[in-house]
PDB file of C-alpha atoms and ligand atoms in Angstrom:
ATOM      1  CA  MET H  75     -11.100 -21.122 -16.853  1.00 71.00           C
ATOM      2  CA  PHE H  76      -7.400 -21.736 -16.823  1.00 77.00           C
ATOM      3  CA  SER H  77      -7.358 -25.408 -15.130  1.00 74.00           C
ATOM      4  CA  LYS H  78      -6.090 -27.081 -18.726  1.00 81.00           C
ATOM      5  CA  SER H  79      -3.321 -24.340 -19.517  1.00 88.00           C
ATOM      6  CA  ALA H  80      -2.153 -23.088 -15.863  1.00 95.00           C
ATOM      7  CA  ASN H  81       1.294 -24.783 -15.943  1.00 95.00           C
ATOM      8  CA  TYR H  82       1.906 -22.902 -19.202  1.00 96.00           C
ATOM      9  CA  TYR H  83       0.084 -19.863 -18.323  1.00 97.00           C
ATOM     10  CA  ASP H  84       3.375 -17.551 -17.572  1.00 97.00           C
ATOM     11  CA  ASP H  85       5.209 -19.454 -20.814  1.00 97.00           C
ATOM     12  CA  ILE H  86       2.113 -18.044 -22.826  1.00 97.00           C
ATOM     13  CA  TYR H  87       2.163 -14.433 -21.369  1.00 97.00           C
ATOM     14  CA  ALA H  88       6.136 -14.177 -21.543  1.00 95.00           C
ATOM     15  CA  SER H  89       5.902 -15.050 -25.149  1.00 95.00           C
ATOM     16  CA  ILE H  90       3.918 -11.998 -26.000  1.00 93.00           C
ATOM     17  CA  ASP H  91       6.221  -9.887 -23.506  1.00 90.00           C
ATOM     18  CA  LYS H  92       3.464  -8.988 -21.091  1.00 95.00           C
ATOM     19  CA  ASP H  93       5.521  -6.818 -18.421  1.00 97.00           C
ATOM     20  CA  TYR H  94       4.692  -7.753 -15.112  1.00 98.00           C
ATOM     21  CA  SER H  95       7.584  -5.422 -13.504  1.00 98.00           C
ATOM     22  CA  VAL H  96       6.770  -2.333 -15.766  1.00 98.00           C
ATOM     23  CA  GLU H  97       3.196  -2.853 -14.519  1.00 98.00           C
ATOM     24  CA  THR H  98       4.024  -3.236 -11.086  1.00 98.00           C
ATOM     25  CA  LYS H  99       5.894   0.140 -11.062  1.00 98.00           C
ATOM     26  CA  LYS H 100       3.064   2.018 -12.520  1.00 98.00           C
ATOM     27  CA  LEU H 101       0.541   0.220  -9.972  1.00 98.00           C
ATOM     28  CA  GLN H 102       2.760   1.505  -6.956  1.00 98.00           C
ATOM     29  CA  LYS H 103       2.766   4.803  -8.202  1.00 98.00           C
ATOM     30  CA  PHE H 104      -1.032   4.496  -8.363  1.00 98.00           C
ATOM     31  CA  ILE H 105      -1.315   3.190  -4.828  1.00 98.00           C
ATOM     32  CA  GLN H 106       1.160   5.873  -3.549  1.00 98.00           C
ATOM     33  CA  LYS H 107      -1.044   8.498  -4.904  1.00 98.00           C
ATOM     34  CA  HIS H 108      -4.232   7.214  -3.540  1.00 98.00           C
ATOM     35  CA  LYS H 109      -3.547   5.099  -0.492  1.00 98.00           C
ATOM     36  CA  LYS H 110      -4.734   7.064   2.863  1.00 97.00           C
ATOM     37  CA  SER H 111      -3.880   4.493   5.222  1.00 97.00           C
ATOM     38  CA  GLY H 112      -0.417   4.041   6.871  1.00 96.00           C
ATOM     39  CA  GLY H 113       0.045   0.067   6.732  1.00 98.00           C
ATOM     40  CA  HIS H 114       1.333  -1.999   4.027  1.00 98.00           C
ATOM     41  CA  LYS H 115      -1.062  -5.080   3.794  1.00 98.00           C
ATOM     42  CA  LEU H 116      -1.854  -5.847   0.079  1.00 98.00           C
ATOM     43  CA  LEU H 117      -4.269  -8.724  -1.136  1.00 98.00           C
ATOM     44  CA  ASP H 118      -4.154  -9.471  -4.818  1.00 98.00           C
ATOM     45  CA  VAL H 119      -7.483 -10.889  -5.667  1.00 98.00           C
ATOM     46  CA  ALA H 120      -7.557 -13.328  -8.716  1.00 98.00           C
ATOM     47  CA  CYS H 121      -3.815 -13.397  -8.257  1.00 98.00           C
ATOM     48  CA  GLY H 122      -3.352 -16.299 -10.955  1.00 98.00           C
ATOM     49  CA  THR H 123       0.211 -17.580 -10.997  1.00 98.00           C
ATOM     50  CA  GLY H 124       1.352 -14.994  -8.428  1.00 98.00           C
ATOM     51  CA  THR H 125       3.938 -12.668 -10.591  1.00 98.00           C
ATOM     52  CA  HIS H 126       2.422  -9.307  -9.614  1.00 98.00           C
ATOM     53  CA  ALA H 127       2.022 -10.826  -6.039  1.00 98.00           C
ATOM     54  CA  ASN H 128       5.643 -11.682  -5.864  1.00 98.00           C
ATOM     55  CA  LEU H 129       6.978  -8.073  -7.346  1.00 98.00           C
ATOM     56  CA  LEU H 130       4.686  -6.210  -5.032  1.00 98.00           C
ATOM     57  CA  ASN H 131       5.810  -8.534  -2.127  1.00 97.00           C
ATOM     58  CA  GLN H 132       8.949  -5.839  -2.353  1.00 95.00           C
ATOM     59  CA  HIS H 133       7.012  -2.983  -1.178  1.00 95.00           C
ATOM     60  CA  TYR H 134       4.312  -4.845   0.871  1.00 98.00           C
ATOM     61  CA  HIS H 135       3.258  -7.615   2.870  1.00 98.00           C
ATOM     62  CA  VAL H 136       1.272  -9.519   0.080  1.00 98.00           C
ATOM     63  CA  GLU H 137      -1.011 -12.211   0.264  1.00 98.00           C
ATOM     64  CA  GLY H 138      -3.038 -13.574  -2.766  1.00 98.00           C
ATOM     65  CA  ILE H 139      -6.366 -15.299  -3.582  1.00 98.00           C
ATOM     66  CA  ASP H 140      -7.784 -17.261  -6.575  1.00 98.00           C
ATOM     67  CA  LEU H 141     -10.652 -19.526  -7.342  1.00 98.00           C
ATOM     68  CA  ASP H 142      -8.524 -21.787  -9.801  1.00 97.00           C
ATOM     69  CA  SER H 143      -6.574 -24.495  -7.413  1.00 96.00           C
ATOM     70  CA  LYS H 144      -4.256 -25.209 -10.415  1.00 96.00           C
ATOM     71  CA  MET H 145      -3.043 -21.570 -11.088  1.00 97.00           C
ATOM     72  CA  LEU H 146      -2.735 -21.429  -7.102  1.00 98.00           C
ATOM     73  CA  SER H 147      -0.638 -24.377  -7.125  1.00 97.00           C
ATOM     74  CA  VAL H 148       1.726 -22.861  -9.912  1.00 98.00           C
ATOM     75  CA  ALA H 149       2.034 -19.582  -7.554  1.00 98.00           C
ATOM     76  CA  ARG H 150       2.614 -21.536  -4.178  1.00 98.00           C
ATOM     77  CA  LYS H 151       5.302 -23.590  -6.135  1.00 98.00           C
ATOM     78  CA  LYS H 152       7.253 -20.589  -7.483  1.00 98.00           C
ATOM     79  CA  TYR H 153       6.550 -18.340  -4.194  1.00 98.00           C
ATOM     80  CA  PRO H 154       6.595 -20.341  -1.323  1.00 98.00           C
ATOM     81  CA  GLY H 155       6.973 -17.245   1.139  1.00 97.00           C
ATOM     82  CA  ILE H 156       3.949 -15.803   0.057  1.00 98.00           C
ATOM     83  CA  LYS H 157       0.462 -16.765   1.641  1.00 98.00           C
ATOM     84  CA  PHE H 158      -2.033 -17.831  -1.178  1.00 98.00           C
ATOM     85  CA  HIS H 159      -5.796 -18.399  -0.498  1.00 98.00           C
ATOM     86  CA  HIS H 160      -8.474 -20.430  -2.485  1.00 98.00           C
ATOM     87  CA  GLY H 161     -11.400 -18.275  -2.664  1.00 98.00           C
ATOM     88  CA  ASP H 162     -13.922 -16.624  -5.066  1.00 98.00           C
ATOM     89  CA  MET H 163     -14.124 -12.832  -5.037  1.00 98.00           C
ATOM     90  CA  LEU H 164     -17.650 -12.794  -4.652  1.00 98.00           C
ATOM     91  CA  ASP H 165     -17.776 -14.019  -1.339  1.00 98.00           C
ATOM     92  CA  PHE H 166     -14.477 -14.722   0.186  1.00 98.00           C
ATOM     93  CA  THR H 167     -14.077 -14.002   3.637  1.00 98.00           C
ATOM     94  CA  LEU H 168     -10.609 -13.480   5.532  1.00 98.00           C
ATOM     95  CA  ASN H 169     -10.217 -12.581   8.844  1.00 92.00           C
ATOM     96  CA  HIS H 170      -8.266  -9.413   8.752  1.00 96.00           C
ATOM     97  CA  LYS H 171      -8.225  -6.376   5.991  1.00 98.00           C
ATOM     98  CA  PHE H 172      -5.625  -4.626   3.846  1.00 98.00           C
ATOM     99  CA  ASP H 173      -4.259  -1.350   3.000  1.00 98.00           C
ATOM    100  CA  VAL H 174      -4.500  -2.238  -0.523  1.00 98.00           C
ATOM    101  CA  ILE H 175      -6.329  -4.509  -2.666  1.00 98.00           C
ATOM    102  CA  THR H 176      -5.568  -5.151  -6.340  1.00 98.00           C
ATOM    103  CA  CYS H 177      -7.699  -7.301  -9.116  1.00 98.00           C
ATOM    104  CA  LEU H 178      -5.605  -7.166 -12.338  1.00 98.00           C
ATOM    105  CA  PHE H 179      -5.501  -8.214 -15.685  1.00 98.00           C
ATOM    106  CA  SER H 180      -9.082  -7.854 -16.217  1.00 98.00           C
ATOM    107  CA  SER H 181      -9.848 -10.703 -13.737  1.00 98.00           C
ATOM    108  CA  ILE H 182     -12.983  -9.054 -12.763  1.00 98.00           C
ATOM    109  CA  GLY H 183     -14.855  -9.693 -16.102  1.00 98.00           C
ATOM    110  CA  TYR H 184     -15.027 -13.543 -14.707  1.00 98.00           C
ATOM    111  CA  VAL H 185     -17.814 -12.542 -12.624  1.00 98.00           C
ATOM    112  CA  ARG H 186     -19.844 -12.066 -15.837  1.00 98.00           C
ATOM    113  CA  THR H 187     -23.052 -10.282 -14.436  1.00 98.00           C
ATOM    114  CA  LYS H 188     -23.685  -6.568 -13.199  1.00 97.00           C
ATOM    115  CA  SER H 189     -25.063  -7.735  -9.765  1.00 98.00           C
ATOM    116  CA  ASN H 190     -21.923  -9.935  -9.528  1.00 98.00           C
ATOM    117  CA  LEU H 191     -19.603  -6.888 -10.515  1.00 98.00           C
ATOM    118  CA  ALA H 192     -21.285  -5.094  -7.622  1.00 98.00           C
ATOM    119  CA  LYS H 193     -20.862  -8.040  -5.323  1.00 98.00           C
ATOM    120  CA  ALA H 194     -17.300  -8.542  -5.989  1.00 98.00           C
ATOM    121  CA  ILE H 195     -16.584  -4.967  -5.527  1.00 98.00           C
ATOM    122  CA  ARG H 196     -18.465  -4.981  -2.423  1.00 98.00           C
ATOM    123  CA  ASN H 197     -16.850  -7.861  -0.881  1.00 98.00           C
ATOM    124  CA  MET H 198     -13.343  -6.436  -1.880  1.00 98.00           C
ATOM    125  CA  ALA H 199     -14.262  -2.953  -0.378  1.00 98.00           C
ATOM    126  CA  GLY H 200     -15.449  -4.776   2.627  1.00 98.00           C
ATOM    127  CA  HIS H 201     -11.891  -6.087   3.148  1.00 98.00           C
ATOM    128  CA  LEU H 202      -9.961  -2.487   3.062  1.00 98.00           C
ATOM    129  CA  LEU H 203      -8.961  -0.966   6.115  1.00 98.00           C
ATOM    130  CA  PRO H 204     -10.147   2.627   6.553  1.00 98.00           C
ATOM    131  CA  GLY H 205      -7.983   4.946   4.077  1.00 98.00           C
ATOM    132  CA  GLY H 206      -7.179   1.690   1.957  1.00 98.00           C
ATOM    133  CA  VAL H 207      -7.467   1.791  -1.694  1.00 98.00           C
ATOM    134  CA  LEU H 208      -8.858  -1.010  -4.490  1.00 98.00           C
ATOM    135  CA  LEU H 209      -7.478  -1.089  -7.848  1.00 98.00           C
ATOM    136  CA  VAL H 210      -9.295  -3.017 -10.638  1.00 98.00           C
ATOM    137  CA  GLU H 211      -8.210  -3.352 -14.039  1.00 98.00           C
ATOM    138  CA  PRO H 212     -11.437  -3.597 -16.440  1.00 98.00           C
ATOM    139  CA  TRP H 213     -11.947  -6.187 -18.865  1.00 98.00           C
ATOM    140  CA  PHE H 214     -13.353  -4.738 -22.444  1.00 97.00           C
ATOM    141  CA  SER H 215     -17.045  -2.792 -22.523  1.00 96.00           C
ATOM    142  CA  SER H 216     -19.666  -3.836 -24.746  1.00 93.00           C
ATOM    143  CA  ASP H 217     -18.962  -1.384 -27.767  1.00 93.00           C
ATOM    144  CA  GLN H 218     -14.901  -2.411 -27.436  1.00 94.00           C
ATOM    145  CA  TRP H 219     -15.937  -6.217 -27.893  1.00 97.00           C
ATOM    146  CA  ASN H 220     -15.123  -7.579 -31.521  1.00 96.00           C
ATOM    147  CA  VAL H 221     -16.872 -10.754 -32.492  1.00 97.00           C
ATOM    148  CA  GLY H 222     -15.207 -13.184 -34.978  1.00 97.00           C
ATOM    149  CA  HIS H 223     -11.812 -12.148 -33.791  1.00 97.00           C
ATOM    150  CA  ILE H 224      -8.984 -14.735 -34.141  1.00 98.00           C
ATOM    151  CA  HIS H 225      -5.751 -14.776 -32.827  1.00 97.00           C
ATOM    152  CA  MET H 226      -2.692 -16.681 -32.231  1.00 98.00           C
ATOM    153  CA  THR H 227      -0.021 -17.144 -29.664  1.00 98.00           C
ATOM    154  CA  VAL H 228       2.970 -19.049 -30.211  1.00 98.00           C
ATOM    155  CA  VAL H 229       5.670 -20.032 -27.732  1.00 98.00           C
ATOM    156  CA  ASN H 230       8.803 -21.570 -29.333  1.00 97.00           C
ATOM    157  CA  ARG H 231      11.047 -22.566 -27.000  1.00 96.00           C
ATOM    158  CA  ASP H 232      13.562 -25.468 -27.503  1.00 97.00           C
ATOM    159  CA  ASP H 233      11.951 -27.637 -24.828  1.00 96.00           C
ATOM    160  CA  LEU H 234       8.648 -26.358 -25.097  1.00 97.00           C
ATOM    161  CA  LYS H 235       5.951 -25.559 -28.244  1.00 98.00           C
ATOM    162  CA  ILE H 236       2.690 -23.875 -27.974  1.00 98.00           C
ATOM    163  CA  ALA H 237       0.189 -22.767 -30.295  1.00 98.00           C
ATOM    164  CA  ARG H 238      -2.735 -21.377 -28.679  1.00 97.00           C
ATOM    165  CA  MET H 239      -5.366 -20.171 -31.108  1.00 98.00           C
ATOM    166  CA  SER H 240      -8.349 -18.327 -30.150  1.00 98.00           C
ATOM    167  CA  ARG H 241     -11.656 -16.728 -31.616  1.00 98.00           C
ATOM    168  CA  SER H 242     -14.217 -14.391 -30.197  1.00 98.00           C
ATOM    169  CA  SER H 243     -17.947 -14.624 -29.765  1.00 98.00           C
ATOM    170  CA  ARG H 244     -20.701 -13.059 -27.514  1.00 97.00           C
ATOM    171  CA  ARG H 245     -24.119 -13.941 -26.056  1.00 97.00           C
ATOM    172  CA  GLY H 246     -25.633 -10.685 -24.867  1.00 96.00           C
ATOM    173  CA  ASN H 247     -23.304  -8.984 -22.442  1.00 96.00           C
ATOM    174  CA  ILE H 248     -21.254 -11.970 -22.153  1.00 98.00           C
ATOM    175  CA  SER H 249     -18.172 -12.138 -24.175  1.00 98.00           C
ATOM    176  CA  MET H 250     -16.650 -15.378 -24.966  1.00 98.00           C
ATOM    177  CA  ILE H 251     -13.113 -16.530 -25.945  1.00 98.00           C
ATOM    178  CA  GLU H 252     -12.848 -20.294 -27.549  1.00 98.00           C
ATOM    179  CA  PHE H 253      -9.009 -21.243 -26.874  1.00 97.00           C
ATOM    180  CA  GLN H 254      -7.487 -24.465 -28.714  1.00 97.00           C
ATOM    181  CA  TYR H 255      -4.166 -25.232 -27.587  1.00 97.00           C
ATOM    182  CA  LEU H 256      -1.343 -27.415 -29.120  1.00 98.00           C
ATOM    183  CA  ILE H 257       1.120 -28.161 -26.504  1.00 97.00           C
ATOM    184  CA  GLY H 258       4.422 -30.105 -27.296  1.00 97.00           C
ATOM    185  CA  THR H 259       7.142 -31.183 -24.821  1.00 96.00           C
ATOM    186  CA  SER H 260      10.056 -33.904 -25.228  1.00 97.00           C
ATOM    187  CA  LYS H 261       7.499 -36.244 -23.478  1.00 97.00           C
ATOM    188  CA  LYS H 262       4.347 -35.667 -25.539  1.00 96.00           C
ATOM    189  CA  ILE H 263       1.874 -33.417 -27.622  1.00 97.00           C
ATOM    190  CA  GLU H 264      -1.365 -32.636 -26.226  1.00 95.00           C
ATOM    191  CA  TYR H 265      -4.425 -31.125 -27.614  1.00 97.00           C
ATOM    192  CA  THR H 266      -6.545 -29.029 -25.139  1.00 96.00           C
ATOM    193  CA  THR H 267      -9.436 -26.369 -25.122  1.00 96.00           C
ATOM    194  CA  GLU H 268     -11.058 -23.779 -22.751  1.00 96.00           C
ATOM    195  CA  THR H 269     -13.915 -21.751 -23.082  1.00 97.00           C
ATOM    196  CA  HIS H 270     -13.489 -18.281 -21.060  1.00 97.00           C
ATOM    197  CA  LYS H 271     -16.799 -16.117 -20.686  1.00 98.00           C
ATOM    198  CA  LEU H 272     -16.198 -12.758 -19.185  1.00 98.00           C
ATOM    199  CA  GLY H 273     -19.131  -9.676 -18.632  1.00 98.00           C
ATOM    200  CA  LEU H 274     -19.102  -6.691 -21.099  1.00 98.00           C
ATOM    201  CA  PHE H 275     -19.542  -4.042 -18.639  1.00 98.00           C
ATOM    202  CA  SER H 276     -19.879  -0.141 -19.143  1.00 97.00           C
ATOM    203  CA  HIS H 277     -17.683   2.714 -17.702  1.00 97.00           C
ATOM    204  CA  LYS H 278     -20.753   3.514 -15.694  1.00 97.00           C
ATOM    205  CA  ASP H 279     -21.323  -0.317 -14.193  1.00 98.00           C
ATOM    206  CA  TYR H 280     -17.759  -0.036 -12.743  1.00 98.00           C
ATOM    207  CA  LEU H 281     -18.511   3.499 -11.390  1.00 98.00           C
ATOM    208  CA  ASP H 282     -21.914   2.358  -9.617  1.00 98.00           C
ATOM    209  CA  ALA H 283     -20.046  -0.596  -8.262  1.00 98.00           C
ATOM    210  CA  PHE H 284     -17.556   1.267  -6.861  1.00 98.00           C
ATOM    211  CA  GLU H 285     -19.514   4.128  -5.327  1.00 97.00           C
ATOM    212  CA  THR H 286     -22.258   2.010  -4.030  1.00 97.00           C
ATOM    213  CA  ALA H 287     -19.340   0.087  -2.263  1.00 98.00           C
ATOM    214  CA  GLY H 288     -18.842   3.473  -0.621  1.00 97.00           C
ATOM    215  CA  LEU H 289     -15.301   4.117  -2.307  1.00 98.00           C
ATOM    216  CA  LYS H 290     -14.203   7.330  -3.678  1.00 98.00           C
ATOM    217  CA  THR H 291     -13.434   6.591  -7.056  1.00 98.00           C
ATOM    218  CA  THR H 292     -11.171   8.013 -10.095  1.00 98.00           C
ATOM    219  CA  HIS H 293     -10.567   6.122 -13.355  1.00 98.00           C
ATOM    220  CA  ASP H 294      -7.390   6.274 -15.331  1.00 98.00           C
ATOM    221  CA  ALA H 295      -7.953   5.751 -18.832  1.00 97.00           C
ATOM    222  CA  LYS H 296      -4.480   4.287 -19.917  1.00 97.00           C
ATOM    223  CA  GLY H 297      -3.777   2.479 -16.377  1.00 98.00           C
ATOM    224  CA  LEU H 298      -1.049  -0.335 -16.351  1.00 98.00           C
ATOM    225  CA  ASP H 299      -1.295  -1.494 -19.909  1.00 94.00           C
ATOM    226  CA  GLY H 300      -3.911   0.514 -21.873  1.00 95.00           C
ATOM    227  CA  ARG H 301      -7.007  -1.281 -20.411  1.00 95.00           C
ATOM    228  CA  GLY H 302      -7.720   1.457 -17.877  1.00 98.00           C
ATOM    229  CA  LEU H 303      -7.694   1.284 -13.938  1.00 98.00           C
ATOM    230  CA  TYR H 304     -10.636   2.069 -11.533  1.00 98.00           C
ATOM    231  CA  ILE H 305      -9.084   3.236  -8.176  1.00 98.00           C
ATOM    232  CA  GLY H 306     -11.391   3.335  -5.206  1.00 98.00           C
ATOM    233  CA  THR H 307     -10.332   4.874  -1.909  1.00 98.00           C
ATOM    234  CA  LYS H 308     -12.059   4.038   1.288  1.00 98.00           C
ATOM    235  CA  SER H 309     -12.985   7.043   3.715  1.00 97.00           C
ATOM    236  CA  VAL H 310     -10.688   7.271   6.684  1.00 94.00           C
ATOM    237  CA  GLU H 311     -13.318   7.523   9.260  1.00 77.00           C
TER     238      GLU H 311
HETATM  239  C1  LIG Y  22      -6.448 -13.644 -16.762  1.00 86.69           C
HETATM  240  S1  LIG Y  22      -5.878 -14.350 -15.434  1.00 86.69           S
HETATM  241  C2  LIG Y  22      -5.361 -13.239 -14.391  1.00 86.69           C
HETATM  242  C3  LIG Y  22      -4.098 -13.747 -13.284  1.00 86.69           C
HETATM  243  C4  LIG Y  22      -3.162 -12.754 -12.756  1.00 86.69           C
HETATM  244  N1  LIG Y  22      -3.930 -11.501 -12.034  1.00 86.69           N
HETATM  245  C5  LIG Y  22      -2.355 -11.930 -13.901  1.00 86.69           C
HETATM  246  O1  LIG Y  22      -2.152 -10.551 -13.873  1.00 86.69           O
HETATM  247  O2  LIG Y  22      -1.827 -12.942 -14.316  1.00 86.69           O
HETATM  248  C6  LIG Y  22      -7.536 -14.335 -14.427  1.00 86.69           C
HETATM  249  C7  LIG Y  22      -7.528 -15.112 -12.834  1.00 86.69           C
HETATM  250  O3  LIG Y  22      -8.819 -14.677 -12.583  1.00 86.69           O
HETATM  251  C8  LIG Y  22      -9.016 -15.768 -11.502  1.00 86.69           C
HETATM  252  N2  LIG Y  22     -10.600 -15.765 -11.542  1.00 86.69           N
HETATM  253  C9  LIG Y  22     -11.571 -15.927 -12.245  1.00 86.69           C
HETATM  254  N3  LIG Y  22     -12.767 -15.936 -11.470  1.00 86.69           N
HETATM  255  C10 LIG Y  22     -12.383 -15.670 -10.011  1.00 86.69           C
HETATM  256  C11 LIG Y  22     -13.335 -15.382  -8.881  1.00 86.69           C
HETATM  257  N4  LIG Y  22     -14.509 -15.293  -8.949  1.00 86.69           N
HETATM  258  N5  LIG Y  22     -12.549 -15.294  -7.850  1.00 86.69           N
HETATM  259  C12 LIG Y  22     -11.189 -15.503  -7.767  1.00 86.69           C
HETATM  260  N6  LIG Y  22     -10.406 -15.531  -8.779  1.00 86.69           N
HETATM  261  C13 LIG Y  22     -11.132 -15.801 -10.031  1.00 86.69           C
HETATM  262  C14 LIG Y  22      -8.647 -17.179 -12.481  1.00 86.69           C
HETATM  263  O4  LIG Y  22      -8.560 -18.108 -11.809  1.00 86.69           O
HETATM  264  C15 LIG Y  22      -7.478 -16.439 -12.960  1.00 86.69           C
HETATM  265  O5  LIG Y  22      -6.451 -16.893 -12.304  1.00 86.69           O
END
């Protein structure tokens, strides 16, 4: 996934002004509205380089989990005070439960299939305390996905130059993005590529997955950054 670009992930998203701080403030409002449990334990699933986890740590006792060890190394280096686990959202098992579980920036799409979507949501819901809340920022749906879209992101600092070009394609209900990177530092200029494959799920697929996992579910069309947000609360009993 991000194993070839993990060290530059933060630089790339800073260059397009992804505002983790504003997103976290919005997230905090959704959590306050929907959380019915009394505690403050939060797990950020697919936490990446840990930026949301660190901001959320001002309000909660936060842990993170991610499948990509390179992303986790960046997160651990940046935030040594936060516990980051290595695990797959499909089947991770932690020996404790949480008041809040988040899965942000469309990371859920990486599970690719509808049966995996149900499995991941069920696994996350299983780690919620009674009254706890699960918040998932979805990936694009089938009708929102444009094939042949080309895009370029540029980091243009004195000490770092990156040109990341991407092209979208599709195979059935799997969206694909081919990334090609040119990364220049004072030591060398590197070229590398990554192909990302994410499932195109419908609104109904998300709702079914949440409801089958036993969560009382609502959807906010805007969410944190226009991608929408699914919010499921576990019953208090
Ligand atoms: C777009 S990044 C988002 C990272 C972070 N949440 C953020 O907002 O910057 C997607 C993340 O999902 C992680 N990921 C993909 N599939 C996963 C899985 N099955 N279980 C856990 N993490 C996964 C990737 O390693 C990557 O860190």
